[in-house]
Amino acid sequence: MFFPSSYIIFIFTLLLGSIISISSPSWFGAWVGLELNMMSFIPLIVLKMNSYYSEAALKYFLIQALGSALFITSGFLSMSFLSISYILIFLALLLKLASAPFHFWFPQVMEGLNWPQVFLLSTVQKLAPMILLSYLMINNIMVKMIIFFSILSAIVGALGGLNLLLLRKIIAFSSINHMSWMMIAISTGDTFWFIYFIIYSFILFSITSVFFNLQVFTLSNLMQSDQNSIFINFNFILIFYLWVDYHPLQDLFPKWMLIQIMVNLNLYIPLFFLLFSALITLYFYLRIIILFILLLNPIMNFNMKYKSLASNIPMLMKTSFNLIGLLLPIYFLLI
């Protein structure tokens, strides 16, 4: 189990805060839900007395408190300056989402978390702010703003992941890059972004659960942890292959559908930047994948240990969801 049973109450209030924020009829109620969500996540960070966890919790609290202060301040301005109030709410939500150019805190906080907290911060903690962001798409100015910030997130997420060896930071910049695709989907006024979010959450869950079982945090740790088993090596290749934007697995299909939507709406310039950033991420993901492909050769592996397939089945089952995308073309052929 990822969290002790005594922390179930914090997980419950974490989800309750998101539900309150989403279903609230007023911005004040949304602020209350975001505050409950934030205060429930901090105890989940500091599960152990560790200086890294404490530092990550403090950084997260300060940034989220700044975003909440900006959020509630904009509520007072709504009575006199409605348009300025919406812009401030928009910026506060971007800060909570760690969207560029307010992404500076996200890799630093992720570096001090364990893998279950990494999953929660990248998925559950972003659900409520993203839904609130979709409520702000009321005029062309807000739509143009979210498109502009999505382009920035795509570029920052792609360039920031270059030459990184720390797995949590790679996931952090990958999350920023994926955020750009979801923000573009929000700007189209469609609920399609939620499908993208669900698929991304399943993929990230399979990745973080495998890394949590192995307790690896860098590429060097990853290469030293049973990398001499051909099944483990294949599993790592599959995991990193999932982060590549051009592959036949299920992460491709929401991107493919979103590209078609953007072409129909004549959003060619944002589409260019998103595809260009995807090519950059393709480079540094393949750089990692090629390393493990080379290690599949027993001659390249100097510490030979052979394990049965049965001992590796639990880890392979955690990534089995990611192979479902191979069956989707069959569905399209049957239509």
Tab-separated table of C-alpha atoms in Angstrom:
chain	number	residue	atom	x	y	z
A	1	MET	CA	0.000	0.000	0.000
A	2	PHE	CA	1.307	3.439	-0.949
A	3	PHE	CA	0.044	5.246	2.184
A	4	PRO	CA	-0.526	4.004	5.768
A	5	SER	CA	-4.120	3.260	6.702
A	6	SER	CA	-4.065	6.114	9.229
A	7	TYR	CA	-3.718	8.604	6.352
A	8	ILE	CA	-6.971	7.537	4.647
A	9	ILE	CA	-8.715	10.580	6.144
A	10	PHE	CA	-6.285	12.913	4.369
A	11	ILE	CA	-6.856	11.158	1.043
A	12	PHE	CA	-10.616	11.486	1.598
A	13	THR	CA	-10.420	15.214	2.366
A	14	LEU	CA	-8.044	15.626	-0.596
A	15	LEU	CA	-10.698	14.290	-2.948
A	16	LEU	CA	-13.439	16.124	-1.065
A	17	GLY	CA	-11.640	19.443	-1.558
A	18	SER	CA	-11.465	18.858	-5.306
A	19	ILE	CA	-15.166	17.959	-5.431
A	20	ILE	CA	-16.135	21.066	-3.416
A	21	SER	CA	-14.033	23.279	-5.664
A	22	ILE	CA	-15.484	21.814	-8.861
A	23	SER	CA	-19.138	21.862	-7.790
A	24	SER	CA	-19.123	25.226	-6.032
A	25	PRO	CA	-21.483	27.880	-7.486
A	26	SER	CA	-19.163	30.735	-6.422
A	27	TRP	CA	-15.457	31.512	-6.602
A	28	PHE	CA	-15.289	31.724	-2.811
A	29	GLY	CA	-16.517	28.132	-2.529
A	30	ALA	CA	-13.948	27.122	-5.131
A	31	TRP	CA	-11.258	28.801	-3.030
A	32	VAL	CA	-12.398	26.883	0.072
A	33	GLY	CA	-12.167	23.604	-1.839
A	34	LEU	CA	-8.676	24.419	-3.106
A	35	GLU	CA	-7.558	25.275	0.437
A	36	LEU	CA	-8.921	22.000	1.810
A	37	ASN	CA	-7.193	20.151	-1.000
A	38	MET	CA	-3.871	21.870	-0.272
A	39	MET	CA	-3.988	21.297	3.492
A	40	SER	CA	-4.818	17.611	2.940
A	41	PHE	CA	-1.904	17.047	0.584
A	42	ILE	CA	0.801	18.470	2.895
A	43	PRO	CA	0.462	15.670	5.524
A	44	LEU	CA	0.745	13.136	2.711
A	45	ILE	CA	4.121	14.650	1.762
A	46	VAL	CA	5.660	14.482	5.221
A	47	LEU	CA	4.924	10.821	5.919
A	48	LYS	CA	8.412	10.428	7.401
A	49	MET	CA	10.684	12.753	9.339
A	50	ASN	CA	12.917	13.626	6.425
A	51	SER	CA	14.507	16.970	5.562
A	52	TYR	CA	13.757	16.508	1.851
A	53	TYR	CA	10.071	15.854	2.487
A	54	SER	CA	9.846	18.818	4.873
A	55	GLU	CA	11.509	21.131	2.362
A	56	ALA	CA	9.179	19.966	-0.418
A	57	ALA	CA	6.145	20.466	1.837
A	58	LEU	CA	7.264	23.986	2.773
A	59	LYS	CA	7.864	24.966	-0.859
A	60	TYR	CA	4.516	23.543	-1.892
A	61	PHE	CA	2.714	25.355	0.929
A	62	LEU	CA	4.298	28.738	0.132
A	63	ILE	CA	3.518	28.541	-3.585
A	64	GLN	CA	-0.036	27.321	-3.063
A	65	ALA	CA	-0.610	29.989	-0.405
A	66	LEU	CA	0.567	32.629	-2.874
A	67	GLY	CA	-1.814	31.304	-5.503
A	68	SER	CA	-4.682	31.181	-3.005
A	69	ALA	CA	-3.980	34.769	-1.866
A	70	LEU	CA	-4.060	35.935	-5.480
A	71	PHE	CA	-7.229	33.904	-6.036
A	72	ILE	CA	-9.149	35.352	-3.075
A	73	THR	CA	-7.894	38.902	-3.758
A	74	SER	CA	-9.342	38.762	-7.251
A	75	GLY	CA	-12.718	37.998	-5.683
A	76	PHE	CA	-12.819	41.419	-4.061
A	77	LEU	CA	-11.962	43.066	-7.375
A	78	SER	CA	-14.823	41.311	-9.160
A	79	MET	CA	-17.327	43.793	-7.736
A	80	SER	CA	-15.682	46.737	-9.520
A	81	PHE	CA	-13.254	45.345	-12.111
A	82	LEU	CA	-14.718	42.118	-13.449
A	83	SER	CA	-12.316	41.650	-16.383
A	84	ILE	CA	-9.217	42.235	-14.217
A	85	SER	CA	-10.625	39.824	-11.648
A	86	TYR	CA	-10.919	37.042	-14.239
A	87	ILE	CA	-7.343	37.628	-15.386
A	88	LEU	CA	-6.027	37.398	-11.806
A	89	ILE	CA	-8.009	34.194	-11.205
A	90	PHE	CA	-6.583	32.837	-14.445
A	91	LEU	CA	-3.001	33.606	-13.343
A	92	ALA	CA	-3.611	32.120	-9.884
A	93	LEU	CA	-4.830	28.875	-11.440
A	94	LEU	CA	-1.799	28.768	-13.738
A	95	LEU	CA	0.435	29.120	-10.679
A	96	LYS	CA	-1.330	26.213	-8.991
A	97	LEU	CA	-1.074	24.146	-12.172
A	98	ALA	CA	2.666	24.891	-12.548
A	99	SER	CA	2.101	26.058	-16.096
A	100	ALA	CA	4.864	28.104	-17.720
A	101	PRO	CA	6.047	30.728	-16.865
A	102	PHE	CA	4.958	29.804	-13.300
A	103	HIS	CA	6.570	26.370	-13.459
A	104	PHE	CA	9.701	27.206	-11.427
A	105	TRP	CA	8.470	25.512	-8.221
A	106	PHE	CA	7.218	22.282	-9.760
A	107	PRO	CA	10.509	20.422	-10.500
A	108	GLN	CA	11.940	21.529	-7.150
A	109	VAL	CA	8.960	20.195	-5.205
A	110	MET	CA	8.829	16.980	-7.247
A	111	GLU	CA	12.487	16.307	-6.468
A	112	GLY	CA	11.667	16.061	-2.743
A	113	LEU	CA	8.687	13.701	-3.070
A	114	ASN	CA	8.301	9.957	-3.100
A	115	TRP	CA	6.642	8.270	-6.081
A	116	PRO	CA	3.041	8.080	-4.710
A	117	GLN	CA	3.145	11.807	-3.940
A	118	VAL	CA	4.587	12.453	-7.404
A	119	PHE	CA	1.555	10.757	-8.909
A	120	LEU	CA	-0.899	12.749	-6.766
A	121	LEU	CA	0.805	16.077	-7.484
A	122	SER	CA	0.850	15.432	-11.238
A	123	THR	CA	-2.741	14.239	-11.538
A	124	VAL	CA	-5.225	14.657	-8.662
A	125	GLN	CA	-3.871	18.038	-7.560
A	126	LYS	CA	-4.298	19.430	-11.069
A	127	LEU	CA	-7.857	18.256	-11.679
A	128	ALA	CA	-9.737	21.001	-9.814
A	129	PRO	CA	-7.636	23.943	-11.131
A	130	MET	CA	-8.045	22.677	-14.686
A	131	ILE	CA	-11.827	22.437	-14.382
A	132	LEU	CA	-11.927	25.926	-12.861
A	133	LEU	CA	-9.775	27.079	-15.769
A	134	SER	CA	-12.372	25.749	-18.196
A	135	TYR	CA	-15.011	27.908	-16.449
A	136	LEU	CA	-13.031	31.022	-17.438
A	137	MET	CA	-13.286	30.403	-21.185
A	138	ILE	CA	-15.993	33.046	-21.578
A	139	ASN	CA	-14.501	35.354	-24.227
A	140	ASN	CA	-11.830	35.486	-26.912
A	141	ILE	CA	-9.312	37.229	-24.643
A	142	MET	CA	-9.241	34.316	-22.170
A	143	VAL	CA	-9.021	31.811	-25.021
A	144	LYS	CA	-6.059	33.631	-26.561
A	145	MET	CA	-4.358	33.834	-23.167
A	146	ILE	CA	-4.643	30.115	-22.511
A	147	ILE	CA	-3.334	29.339	-26.005
A	148	PHE	CA	-0.340	31.619	-25.394
A	149	PHE	CA	0.483	30.009	-22.039
A	150	SER	CA	0.029	26.528	-23.498
A	151	ILE	CA	2.663	27.345	-26.128
A	152	LEU	CA	5.024	28.489	-23.364
A	153	SER	CA	4.362	25.288	-21.404
A	154	ALA	CA	5.079	23.147	-24.451
A	155	ILE	CA	8.424	24.852	-25.069
A	156	VAL	CA	9.482	24.882	-21.400
A	157	GLY	CA	8.432	21.268	-20.854
A	158	ALA	CA	10.420	20.117	-23.869
A	159	LEU	CA	13.595	22.164	-23.360
A	160	GLY	CA	13.658	21.670	-19.585
A	161	GLY	CA	13.841	17.896	-19.913
A	162	LEU	CA	17.008	17.892	-22.003
A	163	ASN	CA	20.125	16.322	-20.425
A	164	LEU	CA	18.323	15.359	-17.212
A	165	LEU	CA	19.213	12.168	-15.346
A	166	LEU	CA	16.806	12.591	-12.401
A	167	LEU	CA	13.616	10.656	-13.045
A	168	ARG	CA	11.340	12.865	-10.939
A	169	LYS	CA	12.473	15.988	-12.776
A	170	ILE	CA	11.970	14.256	-16.115
A	171	ILE	CA	8.401	13.451	-15.072
A	172	ALA	CA	7.944	17.049	-13.869
A	173	PHE	CA	8.890	18.579	-17.215
A	174	SER	CA	6.938	15.865	-19.021
A	175	SER	CA	3.883	16.867	-16.965
A	176	ILE	CA	4.396	20.525	-17.935
A	177	ASN	CA	4.567	19.499	-21.584
A	178	HIS	CA	1.413	17.374	-21.352
A	179	MET	CA	-0.285	20.277	-19.594
A	180	SER	CA	0.088	22.323	-22.771
A	181	TRP	CA	-1.950	19.763	-24.738
A	182	MET	CA	-4.696	19.734	-22.099
A	183	MET	CA	-4.810	23.547	-21.975
A	184	ILE	CA	-5.212	23.665	-25.742
A	185	ALA	CA	-8.057	21.166	-25.435
A	186	ILE	CA	-9.672	23.402	-22.788
A	187	SER	CA	-9.407	26.399	-25.128
A	188	THR	CA	-11.404	24.561	-27.801
A	189	GLY	CA	-14.355	24.513	-25.401
A	190	ASP	CA	-14.588	20.745	-25.487
A	191	THR	CA	-14.554	18.197	-22.671
A	192	PHE	CA	-12.046	16.180	-24.655
A	193	TRP	CA	-9.258	17.359	-22.347
A	194	PHE	CA	-10.720	15.170	-19.580
A	195	ILE	CA	-10.230	12.045	-21.724
A	196	TYR	CA	-6.629	13.089	-22.271
A	197	PHE	CA	-6.239	13.638	-18.524
A	198	ILE	CA	-7.610	10.182	-17.639
A	199	ILE	CA	-5.316	8.399	-20.105
A	200	TYR	CA	-2.309	10.395	-18.883
A	201	SER	CA	-3.178	9.511	-15.268
A	202	PHE	CA	-3.284	5.782	-16.013
A	203	ILE	CA	0.058	5.936	-17.802
A	204	LEU	CA	1.678	7.914	-14.986
A	205	PHE	CA	0.269	5.498	-12.399
A	206	SER	CA	1.907	2.533	-14.110
A	207	ILE	CA	5.216	4.407	-14.334
A	208	THR	CA	5.309	5.643	-10.743
A	209	SER	CA	4.178	2.304	-9.283
A	210	VAL	CA	7.042	0.476	-10.980
A	211	PHE	CA	9.570	3.071	-9.855
A	212	PHE	CA	8.130	2.946	-6.330
A	213	ASN	CA	8.562	-0.826	-6.110
A	214	LEU	CA	12.171	-0.564	-7.274
A	215	GLN	CA	12.852	2.628	-5.248
A	216	VAL	CA	14.822	4.223	-8.092
A	217	PHE	CA	15.150	7.974	-8.544
A	218	THR	CA	17.924	8.404	-11.118
A	219	LEU	CA	18.893	6.698	-14.346
A	220	SER	CA	21.989	5.232	-12.681
A	221	ASN	CA	19.759	3.639	-9.993
A	222	LEU	CA	17.510	2.356	-12.732
A	223	MET	CA	20.373	0.686	-14.576
A	224	GLN	CA	21.639	-0.957	-11.405
A	225	SER	CA	18.298	-2.395	-10.310
A	226	ASP	CA	17.864	-5.793	-11.958
A	227	GLN	CA	18.637	-4.347	-15.355
A	228	ASN	CA	20.322	-7.642	-16.235
A	229	SER	CA	16.919	-9.319	-16.546
A	230	ILE	CA	15.579	-9.199	-20.097
A	231	PHE	CA	12.000	-8.817	-18.826
A	232	ILE	CA	12.887	-5.877	-16.584
A	233	ASN	CA	14.792	-4.264	-19.432
A	234	PHE	CA	11.820	-4.695	-21.749
A	235	ASN	CA	9.571	-3.192	-19.088
A	236	PHE	CA	11.808	-0.123	-18.782
A	237	ILE	CA	11.857	0.299	-22.557
A	238	LEU	CA	8.043	0.177	-22.559
A	239	ILE	CA	7.844	2.705	-19.711
A	240	PHE	CA	10.052	5.287	-21.408
A	241	TYR	CA	8.411	4.568	-24.759
A	242	LEU	CA	5.101	5.673	-23.240
A	243	TRP	CA	6.474	9.180	-22.772
A	244	VAL	CA	7.271	9.480	-26.464
A	245	ASP	CA	4.602	11.450	-28.301
A	246	TYR	CA	4.801	9.383	-31.489
A	247	HIS	CA	3.963	5.767	-30.763
A	248	PRO	CA	1.098	3.344	-31.487
A	249	LEU	CA	0.034	3.091	-27.831
A	250	GLN	CA	-3.028	4.755	-26.308
A	251	ASP	CA	-1.357	8.094	-25.525
A	252	LEU	CA	-1.157	8.815	-29.261
A	253	PHE	CA	-4.898	8.774	-29.919
A	254	PRO	CA	-5.940	11.761	-27.771
A	255	LYS	CA	-3.096	13.754	-29.350
A	256	TRP	CA	-4.175	12.618	-32.797
A	257	MET	CA	-7.784	13.682	-32.163
A	258	LEU	CA	-6.663	16.991	-30.664
A	259	ILE	CA	-4.510	17.697	-33.731
A	260	GLN	CA	-7.569	17.190	-35.936
A	261	ILE	CA	-9.595	19.575	-33.759
A	262	MET	CA	-6.857	22.230	-33.951
A	263	VAL	CA	-6.642	21.892	-37.734
A	264	ASN	CA	-10.411	22.323	-38.033
A	265	LEU	CA	-10.194	25.480	-35.899
A	266	ASN	CA	-7.228	26.832	-37.912
A	267	LEU	CA	-4.919	26.835	-34.882
A	268	TYR	CA	-1.855	26.185	-37.001
A	269	ILE	CA	0.650	28.279	-35.044
A	270	PRO	CA	-0.066	26.639	-31.643
A	271	LEU	CA	-0.091	23.258	-33.383
A	272	PHE	CA	3.368	23.950	-34.819
A	273	PHE	CA	4.822	24.695	-31.377
A	274	LEU	CA	3.177	21.665	-29.784
A	275	LEU	CA	4.461	19.311	-32.472
A	276	PHE	CA	7.913	20.922	-32.373
A	277	SER	CA	8.072	20.409	-28.603
A	278	ALA	CA	6.953	16.807	-29.108
A	279	LEU	CA	9.938	16.259	-31.409
A	280	ILE	CA	12.286	17.592	-28.728
A	281	THR	CA	10.798	15.270	-26.120
A	282	LEU	CA	11.146	12.459	-28.642
A	283	TYR	CA	14.902	13.106	-28.713
A	284	PHE	CA	15.632	12.871	-25.018
A	285	TYR	CA	13.227	9.979	-24.408
A	286	LEU	CA	14.769	7.948	-27.219
A	287	ARG	CA	18.215	8.750	-25.819
A	288	ILE	CA	17.204	6.879	-22.684
A	289	ILE	CA	15.425	4.063	-24.537
A	290	ILE	CA	18.440	3.320	-26.735
A	291	LEU	CA	20.541	2.796	-23.601
A	292	PHE	CA	18.256	0.027	-22.373
A	293	ILE	CA	17.988	-1.506	-25.843
A	294	LEU	CA	21.759	-1.888	-25.836
A	295	LEU	CA	21.645	-3.492	-22.400
A	296	LEU	CA	19.241	-6.151	-23.697
A	297	ASN	CA	22.296	-7.762	-25.262
A	298	PRO	CA	23.887	-10.121	-22.689
A	299	ILE	CA	27.350	-9.236	-24.044
A	300	MET	CA	26.841	-5.626	-22.915
A	301	ASN	CA	25.784	-6.736	-19.439
A	302	PHE	CA	28.666	-7.674	-17.170
A	303	ASN	CA	26.586	-8.676	-14.141
A	304	MET	CA	24.548	-11.563	-15.453
A	305	LYS	CA	21.509	-12.720	-13.468
A	306	TYR	CA	18.700	-14.655	-15.023
A	307	LYS	CA	15.233	-14.543	-13.529
A	308	SER	CA	12.155	-16.528	-14.384
A	309	LEU	CA	9.226	-14.894	-16.092
A	310	ALA	CA	6.993	-15.606	-13.080
A	311	SER	CA	9.097	-13.365	-10.826
A	312	ASN	CA	8.583	-10.430	-13.203
A	313	ILE	CA	4.862	-10.873	-13.915
A	314	PRO	CA	3.644	-8.409	-11.191
A	315	MET	CA	5.753	-5.596	-12.634
A	316	LEU	CA	4.719	-6.372	-16.203
A	317	MET	CA	1.043	-6.394	-15.179
A	318	LYS	CA	1.351	-2.818	-13.901
A	319	THR	CA	2.238	-1.655	-17.389
A	320	SER	CA	-0.228	-3.942	-19.182
A	321	PHE	CA	-2.771	-1.090	-19.420
A	322	ASN	CA	-0.369	0.748	-21.693
A	323	LEU	CA	-0.650	-1.985	-24.332
A	324	ILE	CA	-4.418	-1.492	-24.724
A	325	GLY	CA	-3.702	1.214	-27.287
A	326	LEU	CA	-2.471	-1.448	-29.680
A	327	LEU	CA	-6.051	-2.762	-29.883
A	328	LEU	CA	-7.663	0.612	-30.657
A	329	PRO	CA	-7.006	0.418	-34.433
A	330	ILE	CA	-9.138	-2.733	-34.454
A	331	TYR	CA	-12.009	-0.707	-32.970
A	332	PHE	CA	-11.700	1.943	-35.705
A	333	LEU	CA	-11.679	-0.762	-38.398
A	334	LEU	CA	-14.897	-2.255	-37.041
A	335	ILE	CA	-16.776	1.061	-37.159
